[in-house]
Coordinates of C-alpha atoms in Angstrom, one line a residue:
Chain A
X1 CA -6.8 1.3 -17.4
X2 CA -3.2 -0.1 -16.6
X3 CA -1.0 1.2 -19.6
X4 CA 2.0 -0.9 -18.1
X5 CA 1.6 -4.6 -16.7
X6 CA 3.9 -6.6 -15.0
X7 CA 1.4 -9.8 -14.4
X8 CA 4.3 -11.6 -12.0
X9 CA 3.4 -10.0 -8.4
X10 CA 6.2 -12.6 -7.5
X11 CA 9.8 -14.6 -9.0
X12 CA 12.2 -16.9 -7.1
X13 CA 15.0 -18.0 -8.5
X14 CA 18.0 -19.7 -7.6
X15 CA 21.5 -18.1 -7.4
X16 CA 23.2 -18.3 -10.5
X17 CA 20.5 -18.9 -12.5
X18 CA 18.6 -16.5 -14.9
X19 CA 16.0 -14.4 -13.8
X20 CA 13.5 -13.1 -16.5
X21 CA 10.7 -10.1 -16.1
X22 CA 8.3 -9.6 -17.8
X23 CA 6.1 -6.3 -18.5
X24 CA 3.4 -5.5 -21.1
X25 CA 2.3 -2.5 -22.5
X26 CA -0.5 -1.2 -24.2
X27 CA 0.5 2.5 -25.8
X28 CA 2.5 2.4 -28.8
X29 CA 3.4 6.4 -28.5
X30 CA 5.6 5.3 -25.3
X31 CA 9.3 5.6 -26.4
X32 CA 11.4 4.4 -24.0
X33 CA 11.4 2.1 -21.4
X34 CA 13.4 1.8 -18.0
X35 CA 13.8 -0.4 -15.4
X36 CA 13.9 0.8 -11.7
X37 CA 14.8 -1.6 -8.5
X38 CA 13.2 -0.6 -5.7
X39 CA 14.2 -1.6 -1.8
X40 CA 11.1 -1.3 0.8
X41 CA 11.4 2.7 1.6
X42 CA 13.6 3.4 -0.2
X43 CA 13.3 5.5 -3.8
X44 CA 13.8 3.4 -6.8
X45 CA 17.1 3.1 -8.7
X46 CA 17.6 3.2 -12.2
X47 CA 18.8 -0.4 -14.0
X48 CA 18.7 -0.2 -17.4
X49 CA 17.0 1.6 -20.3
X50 CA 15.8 0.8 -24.2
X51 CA 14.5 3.0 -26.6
X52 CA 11.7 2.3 -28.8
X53 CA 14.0 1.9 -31.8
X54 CA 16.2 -1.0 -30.1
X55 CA 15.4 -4.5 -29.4
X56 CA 18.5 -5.2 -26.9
X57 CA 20.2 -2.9 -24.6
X58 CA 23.0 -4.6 -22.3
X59 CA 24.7 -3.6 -19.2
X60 CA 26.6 -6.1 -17.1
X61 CA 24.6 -8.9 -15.9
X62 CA 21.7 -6.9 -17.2
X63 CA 19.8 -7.1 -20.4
X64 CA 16.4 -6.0 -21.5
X65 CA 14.8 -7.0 -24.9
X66 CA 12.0 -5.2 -26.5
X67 CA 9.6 -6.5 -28.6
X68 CA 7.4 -3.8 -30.4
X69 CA 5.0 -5.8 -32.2
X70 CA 4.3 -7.4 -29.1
X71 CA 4.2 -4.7 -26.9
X72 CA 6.3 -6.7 -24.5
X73 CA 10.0 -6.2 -22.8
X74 CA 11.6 -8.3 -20.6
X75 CA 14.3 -7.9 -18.2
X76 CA 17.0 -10.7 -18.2
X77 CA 19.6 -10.6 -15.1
X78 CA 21.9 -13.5 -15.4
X79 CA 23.9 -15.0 -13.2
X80 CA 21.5 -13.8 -10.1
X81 CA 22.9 -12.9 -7.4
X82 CA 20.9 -12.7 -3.6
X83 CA 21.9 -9.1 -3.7
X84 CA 19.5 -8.7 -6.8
X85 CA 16.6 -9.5 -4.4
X86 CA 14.1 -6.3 -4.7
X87 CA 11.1 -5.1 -6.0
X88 CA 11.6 -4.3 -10.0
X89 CA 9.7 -1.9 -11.8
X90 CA 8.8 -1.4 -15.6
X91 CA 8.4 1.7 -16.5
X92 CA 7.5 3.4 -20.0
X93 CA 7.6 6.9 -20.8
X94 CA 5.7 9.4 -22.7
X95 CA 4.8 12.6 -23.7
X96 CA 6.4 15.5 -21.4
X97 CA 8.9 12.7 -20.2
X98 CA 5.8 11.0 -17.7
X99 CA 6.6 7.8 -16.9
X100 CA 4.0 5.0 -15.7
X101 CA 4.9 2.6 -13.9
X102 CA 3.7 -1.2 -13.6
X103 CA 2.9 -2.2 -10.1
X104 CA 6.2 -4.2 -9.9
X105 CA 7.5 -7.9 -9.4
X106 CA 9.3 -9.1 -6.2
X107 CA 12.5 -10.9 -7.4
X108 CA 13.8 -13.6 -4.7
X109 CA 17.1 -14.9 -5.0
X110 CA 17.5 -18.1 -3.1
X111 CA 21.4 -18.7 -1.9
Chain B
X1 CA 24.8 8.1 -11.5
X2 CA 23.0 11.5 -10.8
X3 CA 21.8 11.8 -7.2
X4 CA 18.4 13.0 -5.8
X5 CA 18.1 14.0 -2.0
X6 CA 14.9 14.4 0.0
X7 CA 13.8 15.8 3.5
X8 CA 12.8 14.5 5.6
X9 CA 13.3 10.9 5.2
X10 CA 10.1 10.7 7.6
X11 CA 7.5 12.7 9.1
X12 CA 4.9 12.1 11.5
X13 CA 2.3 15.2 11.9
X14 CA -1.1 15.8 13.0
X15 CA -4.4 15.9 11.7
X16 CA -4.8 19.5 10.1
X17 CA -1.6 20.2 10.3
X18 CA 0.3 21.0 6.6
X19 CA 4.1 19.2 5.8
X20 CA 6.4 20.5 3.6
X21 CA 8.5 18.1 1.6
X22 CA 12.0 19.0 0.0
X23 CA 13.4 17.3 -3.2
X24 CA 16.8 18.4 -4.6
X25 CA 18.7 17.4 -7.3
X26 CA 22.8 17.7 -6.0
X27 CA 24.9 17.5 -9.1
X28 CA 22.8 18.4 -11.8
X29 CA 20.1 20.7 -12.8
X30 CA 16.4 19.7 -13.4
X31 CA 14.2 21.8 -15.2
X32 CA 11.2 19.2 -14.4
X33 CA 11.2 17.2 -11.3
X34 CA 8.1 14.8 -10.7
X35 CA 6.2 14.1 -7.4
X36 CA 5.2 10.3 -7.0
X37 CA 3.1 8.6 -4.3
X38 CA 3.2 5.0 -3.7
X39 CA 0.7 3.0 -1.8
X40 CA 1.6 -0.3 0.1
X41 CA 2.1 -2.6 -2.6
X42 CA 1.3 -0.5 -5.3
X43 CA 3.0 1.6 -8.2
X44 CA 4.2 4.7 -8.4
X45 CA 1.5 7.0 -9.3
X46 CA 2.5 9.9 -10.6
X47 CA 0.8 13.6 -8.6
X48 CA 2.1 16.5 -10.7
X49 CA 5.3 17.6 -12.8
X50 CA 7.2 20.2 -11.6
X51 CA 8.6 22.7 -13.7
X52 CA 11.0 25.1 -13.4
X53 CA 9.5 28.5 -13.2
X54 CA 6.5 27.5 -14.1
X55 CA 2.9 26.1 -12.6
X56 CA 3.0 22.6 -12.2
X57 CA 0.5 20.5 -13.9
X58 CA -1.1 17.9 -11.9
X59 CA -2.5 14.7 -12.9
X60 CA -6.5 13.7 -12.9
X61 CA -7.3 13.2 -9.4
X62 CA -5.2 15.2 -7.8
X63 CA -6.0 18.1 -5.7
X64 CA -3.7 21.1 -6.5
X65 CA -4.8 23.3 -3.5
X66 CA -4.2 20.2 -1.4
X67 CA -1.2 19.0 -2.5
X68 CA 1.0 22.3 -2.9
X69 CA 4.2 22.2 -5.3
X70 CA 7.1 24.7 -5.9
X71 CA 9.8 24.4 -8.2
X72 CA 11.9 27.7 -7.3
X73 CA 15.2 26.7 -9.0
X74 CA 16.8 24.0 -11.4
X75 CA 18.0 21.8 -8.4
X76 CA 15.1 22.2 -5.6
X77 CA 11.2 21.4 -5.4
X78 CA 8.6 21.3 -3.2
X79 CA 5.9 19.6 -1.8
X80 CA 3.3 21.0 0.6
X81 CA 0.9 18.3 2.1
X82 CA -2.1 20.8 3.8
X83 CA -4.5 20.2 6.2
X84 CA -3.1 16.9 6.2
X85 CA -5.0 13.7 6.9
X86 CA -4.9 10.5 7.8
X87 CA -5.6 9.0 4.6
X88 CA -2.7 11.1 3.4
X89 CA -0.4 8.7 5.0
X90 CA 2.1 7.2 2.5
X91 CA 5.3 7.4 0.2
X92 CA 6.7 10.4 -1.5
X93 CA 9.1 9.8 -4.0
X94 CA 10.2 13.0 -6.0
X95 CA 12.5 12.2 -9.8
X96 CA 14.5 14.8 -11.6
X97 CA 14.9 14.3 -15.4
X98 CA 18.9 14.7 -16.2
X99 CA 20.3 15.6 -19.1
X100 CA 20.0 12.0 -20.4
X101 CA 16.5 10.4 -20.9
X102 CA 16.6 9.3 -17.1
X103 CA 14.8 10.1 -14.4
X104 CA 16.5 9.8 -11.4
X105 CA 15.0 9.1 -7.9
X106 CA 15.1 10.6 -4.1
X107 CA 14.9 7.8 -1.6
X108 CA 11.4 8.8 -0.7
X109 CA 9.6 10.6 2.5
X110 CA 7.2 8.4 4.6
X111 CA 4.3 10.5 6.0
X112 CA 2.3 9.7 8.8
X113 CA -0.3 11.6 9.7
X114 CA -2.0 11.0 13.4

Protein backbone atom coordinates (compact mmCIF):
# COMPACT_ATOMS: atom_id res chain seq x y z
CA UNK A 1 0.00 0.00 0.00
CA UNK A 2 1.73 3.25 -1.31
CA UNK A 3 1.15 5.94 1.52
CA UNK A 4 2.91 8.62 -0.79
CA UNK A 5 2.06 8.92 -4.71
CA UNK A 6 3.57 10.96 -7.15
CA UNK A 7 1.45 9.56 -10.30
CA UNK A 8 3.78 11.77 -12.92
CA UNK A 9 6.77 9.11 -13.56
CA UNK A 10 7.71 12.04 -16.00
CA UNK A 11 7.49 16.34 -16.64
CA UNK A 12 9.07 18.47 -19.37
CA UNK A 13 8.94 21.73 -19.34
CA UNK A 14 10.38 24.61 -21.06
CA UNK A 15 12.98 27.02 -19.57
CA UNK A 16 11.38 29.76 -17.91
CA UNK A 17 8.27 28.35 -17.52
CA UNK A 18 6.66 26.86 -14.33
CA UNK A 19 7.10 23.45 -13.37
CA UNK A 20 4.44 21.93 -11.01
CA UNK A 21 4.68 18.39 -8.94
CA UNK A 22 2.40 16.77 -7.78
CA UNK A 23 2.24 14.10 -4.84
CA UNK A 24 -0.73 12.52 -2.88
CA UNK A 25 -0.96 11.11 0.25
CA UNK A 26 -3.11 8.86 2.11
CA UNK A 27 -2.11 9.18 6.14
CA UNK A 28 -3.43 12.02 7.80
CA UNK A 29 -1.04 11.43 11.04
CA UNK A 30 2.01 12.43 8.56
CA UNK A 31 3.08 15.96 9.71
CA UNK A 32 5.47 17.27 7.53
CA UNK A 33 6.41 17.07 4.17
CA UNK A 34 9.80 17.54 2.27
CA UNK A 35 10.95 17.64 -1.02
CA UNK A 36 14.24 15.90 -1.96
CA UNK A 37 16.12 16.25 -5.68
CA UNK A 38 17.77 13.46 -6.48
CA UNK A 39 20.82 13.15 -9.34
CA UNK A 40 21.32 9.45 -10.70
CA UNK A 41 23.84 8.00 -7.84
CA UNK A 42 23.87 10.41 -6.10
CA UNK A 43 21.98 10.85 -2.36
CA UNK A 44 19.04 13.10 -2.42
CA UNK A 45 19.10 16.79 -1.43
CA UNK A 46 16.79 18.54 0.57
CA UNK A 47 14.52 21.45 -1.34
CA UNK A 48 11.96 22.53 0.70
CA UNK A 49 9.75 21.66 3.65
CA UNK A 50 5.94 22.31 4.97
CA UNK A 51 4.40 21.39 8.03
CA UNK A 52 1.08 20.07 8.40
CA UNK A 53 -0.17 23.35 9.88
CA UNK A 54 0.87 25.48 6.71
CA UNK A 55 -0.47 25.72 3.36
CA UNK A 56 2.55 27.63 1.67
CA UNK A 57 6.18 27.53 2.37
CA UNK A 58 8.48 29.56 0.02
CA UNK A 59 12.13 29.52 -0.81
CA UNK A 60 13.52 31.21 -3.79
CA UNK A 61 12.17 29.94 -6.98
CA UNK A 62 10.66 27.26 -4.87
CA UNK A 63 7.26 26.96 -3.44
CA UNK A 64 5.28 24.05 -2.12
CA UNK A 65 1.45 24.25 -1.30
CA UNK A 66 -0.33 21.88 0.93
CA UNK A 67 -3.70 21.02 0.80
CA UNK A 68 -4.87 18.94 3.86
CA UNK A 69 -8.34 18.23 2.93
CA UNK A 70 -7.06 16.96 -0.15
CA UNK A 71 -4.32 15.08 0.96
CA UNK A 72 -2.31 16.69 -1.90
CA UNK A 73 0.93 19.08 -2.11
CA UNK A 74 2.50 20.27 -4.90
CA UNK A 75 5.78 21.56 -5.70
CA UNK A 76 5.92 24.83 -7.86
CA UNK A 77 9.56 25.85 -9.24
CA UNK A 78 9.24 28.93 -11.33
CA UNK A 79 11.19 30.26 -13.60
CA UNK A 80 12.81 26.69 -14.48
CA UNK A 81 15.93 26.48 -15.04
CA UNK A 82 17.90 23.27 -17.09
CA UNK A 83 19.87 22.98 -13.98
CA UNK A 84 16.54 21.94 -12.15
CA UNK A 85 16.56 18.83 -14.29
CA UNK A 86 16.51 15.74 -11.73
CA UNK A 87 14.59 13.26 -10.21
CA UNK A 88 12.17 14.99 -7.31
CA UNK A 89 10.95 13.21 -4.46
CA UNK A 90 7.83 13.73 -2.08
CA UNK A 91 8.39 12.64 0.99
CA UNK A 92 6.03 12.67 4.26
CA UNK A 93 7.02 11.94 7.56
CA UNK A 94 5.78 10.19 10.59
CA UNK A 95 6.02 8.82 13.70
CA UNK A 96 9.83 8.36 15.00
CA UNK A 97 10.70 10.90 12.26
CA UNK A 98 10.28 7.88 9.26
CA UNK A 99 9.83 9.32 6.18
CA UNK A 100 8.20 7.47 3.01
CA UNK A 101 8.97 8.42 0.03
CA UNK A 102 6.94 8.50 -3.38
CA UNK A 103 8.71 6.77 -6.21
CA UNK A 104 9.65 10.20 -7.69
CA UNK A 105 9.01 12.36 -10.96
CA UNK A 106 11.83 13.08 -13.57
CA UNK A 107 11.68 16.91 -14.15
CA UNK A 108 13.15 17.85 -17.82
CA UNK A 109 13.96 21.22 -18.45
CA UNK A 110 14.17 21.91 -22.16
CA UNK A 111 16.77 24.96 -23.07
CA UNK B 1 23.11 22.87 4.85
CA UNK B 2 24.21 19.98 7.19
CA UNK B 3 26.50 17.44 5.39
CA UNK B 4 26.33 13.60 5.41
CA UNK B 5 29.43 11.55 4.16
CA UNK B 6 29.51 7.83 3.08
CA UNK B 7 32.19 5.13 2.27
CA UNK B 8 32.76 3.89 0.02
CA UNK B 9 31.13 5.64 -2.74
CA UNK B 10 31.20 2.02 -4.49
CA UNK B 11 31.92 -1.51 -3.81
CA UNK B 12 32.16 -4.40 -5.83
CA UNK B 13 32.52 -7.80 -3.63
CA UNK B 14 31.94 -11.39 -3.95
CA UNK B 15 29.39 -13.77 -3.42
CA UNK B 16 29.53 -14.71 0.40
CA UNK B 17 31.59 -12.21 1.09
CA UNK B 18 30.12 -9.45 3.97
CA UNK B 19 30.60 -5.26 3.19
CA UNK B 20 30.73 -2.82 5.61
CA UNK B 21 29.20 0.49 4.85
CA UNK B 22 30.12 3.87 6.73
CA UNK B 23 27.67 6.79 7.18
CA UNK B 24 28.84 9.93 9.11
CA UNK B 25 27.32 12.98 9.90
CA UNK B 26 30.40 15.91 9.79
CA UNK B 27 29.07 18.93 11.43
CA UNK B 28 26.39 17.86 13.47
CA UNK B 29 25.35 15.14 15.74
CA UNK B 30 22.56 12.51 15.01
CA UNK B 31 21.07 10.68 17.51
CA UNK B 32 19.00 8.62 14.70
CA UNK B 33 20.46 8.03 11.29
CA UNK B 34 18.33 5.94 8.77
CA UNK B 35 19.50 3.25 6.22
CA UNK B 36 17.62 3.50 2.76
CA UNK B 37 17.85 1.17 -0.24
CA UNK B 38 16.79 2.21 -3.59
CA UNK B 39 16.10 0.01 -6.44
CA UNK B 40 16.51 1.18 -10.22
CA UNK B 41 13.77 3.35 -10.68
CA UNK B 42 12.25 2.94 -7.46
CA UNK B 43 11.84 4.89 -4.02
CA UNK B 44 13.66 4.99 -1.19
CA UNK B 45 12.66 2.21 1.02
CA UNK B 46 13.48 2.65 4.12
CA UNK B 47 15.74 -0.77 6.04
CA UNK B 48 16.10 0.20 9.67
CA UNK B 49 16.57 3.40 11.99
CA UNK B 50 19.60 3.79 13.72
CA UNK B 51 19.81 4.95 17.01
CA UNK B 52 22.32 6.15 19.07
CA UNK B 53 23.21 3.61 21.69
CA UNK B 54 20.59 1.69 21.05
CA UNK B 55 19.37 -1.50 18.85
CA UNK B 56 18.12 -0.44 15.73
CA UNK B 57 14.67 -1.26 14.64
CA UNK B 58 14.27 -2.60 11.32
CA UNK B 59 11.38 -2.37 9.06
CA UNK B 60 8.91 -5.50 7.92
CA UNK B 61 10.90 -7.37 5.54
CA UNK B 62 14.09 -6.79 6.45
CA UNK B 63 16.48 -9.27 7.77
CA UNK B 64 18.35 -7.91 10.87
CA UNK B 65 21.04 -10.74 10.96
CA UNK B 66 21.60 -10.01 7.31
CA UNK B 67 21.70 -6.56 7.17
CA UNK B 68 23.93 -5.61 10.23
CA UNK B 69 23.65 -1.91 11.70
CA UNK B 70 25.80 0.01 14.40
CA UNK B 71 25.25 3.36 15.57
CA UNK B 72 28.46 3.68 18.02
CA UNK B 73 28.42 7.54 18.32
CA UNK B 74 26.20 10.75 17.50
CA UNK B 75 28.06 11.34 14.12
CA UNK B 76 28.82 7.64 12.70
CA UNK B 77 26.76 4.46 11.69
CA UNK B 78 27.08 1.41 10.17
CA UNK B 79 25.96 -0.95 7.77
CA UNK B 80 27.18 -4.56 7.45
CA UNK B 81 25.89 -6.28 4.17
CA UNK B 82 26.72 -10.39 5.11
CA UNK B 83 27.06 -13.21 3.18
CA UNK B 84 26.33 -10.87 0.49
CA UNK B 85 24.53 -11.81 -2.71
CA UNK B 86 23.77 -11.00 -5.81
CA UNK B 87 20.38 -9.88 -5.49
CA UNK B 88 21.89 -7.58 -2.83
CA UNK B 89 23.20 -5.42 -5.49
CA UNK B 90 21.83 -1.82 -5.18
CA UNK B 91 21.84 1.79 -3.54
CA UNK B 92 22.56 2.64 0.00
CA UNK B 93 21.59 5.86 1.05
CA UNK B 94 22.07 6.55 4.91
CA UNK B 95 20.05 10.23 6.37
CA UNK B 96 20.77 11.81 9.72
CA UNK B 97 17.97 13.79 11.42
CA UNK B 98 19.56 17.40 12.46
CA UNK B 99 18.48 19.42 14.95
CA UNK B 100 15.79 20.88 12.59
CA UNK B 101 12.93 18.57 11.30
CA UNK B 102 15.36 17.56 8.24
CA UNK B 103 16.89 14.69 7.35
CA UNK B 104 19.79 15.15 5.57
CA UNK B 105 21.38 12.72 3.02
CA UNK B 106 24.87 10.84 2.25
CA UNK B 107 25.46 10.64 -1.58
CA UNK B 108 24.82 6.95 -1.47
CA UNK B 109 27.11 3.58 -1.81
CA UNK B 110 26.46 1.38 -4.99
CA UNK B 111 27.03 -2.35 -4.22
CA UNK B 112 27.73 -4.86 -6.52
CA UNK B 113 28.00 -8.06 -5.66
CA UNK B 114 29.72 -10.74 -8.25
Amino acid sequence: DQQVKQNSPSLSVQEGRISILNCDYTNSMFDYFLWYKKYPAEGPTFLISISSIKDKNEDGRFTVFLNKSAKHLSLHIVPSQPGDSAVYFCAARGSNYKLTFGKGTLLTVNP
Amino acid sequence: GAVVSQHPSRVICKSGTSVKIECRSLDFQATTMFWYRQFPKQSLMLMATSNEGSKATYEQGVEKDKFLINHASLTLSTLTVTSAHPEDSSFYICSADSSSYEQYFGPGTRLTVT
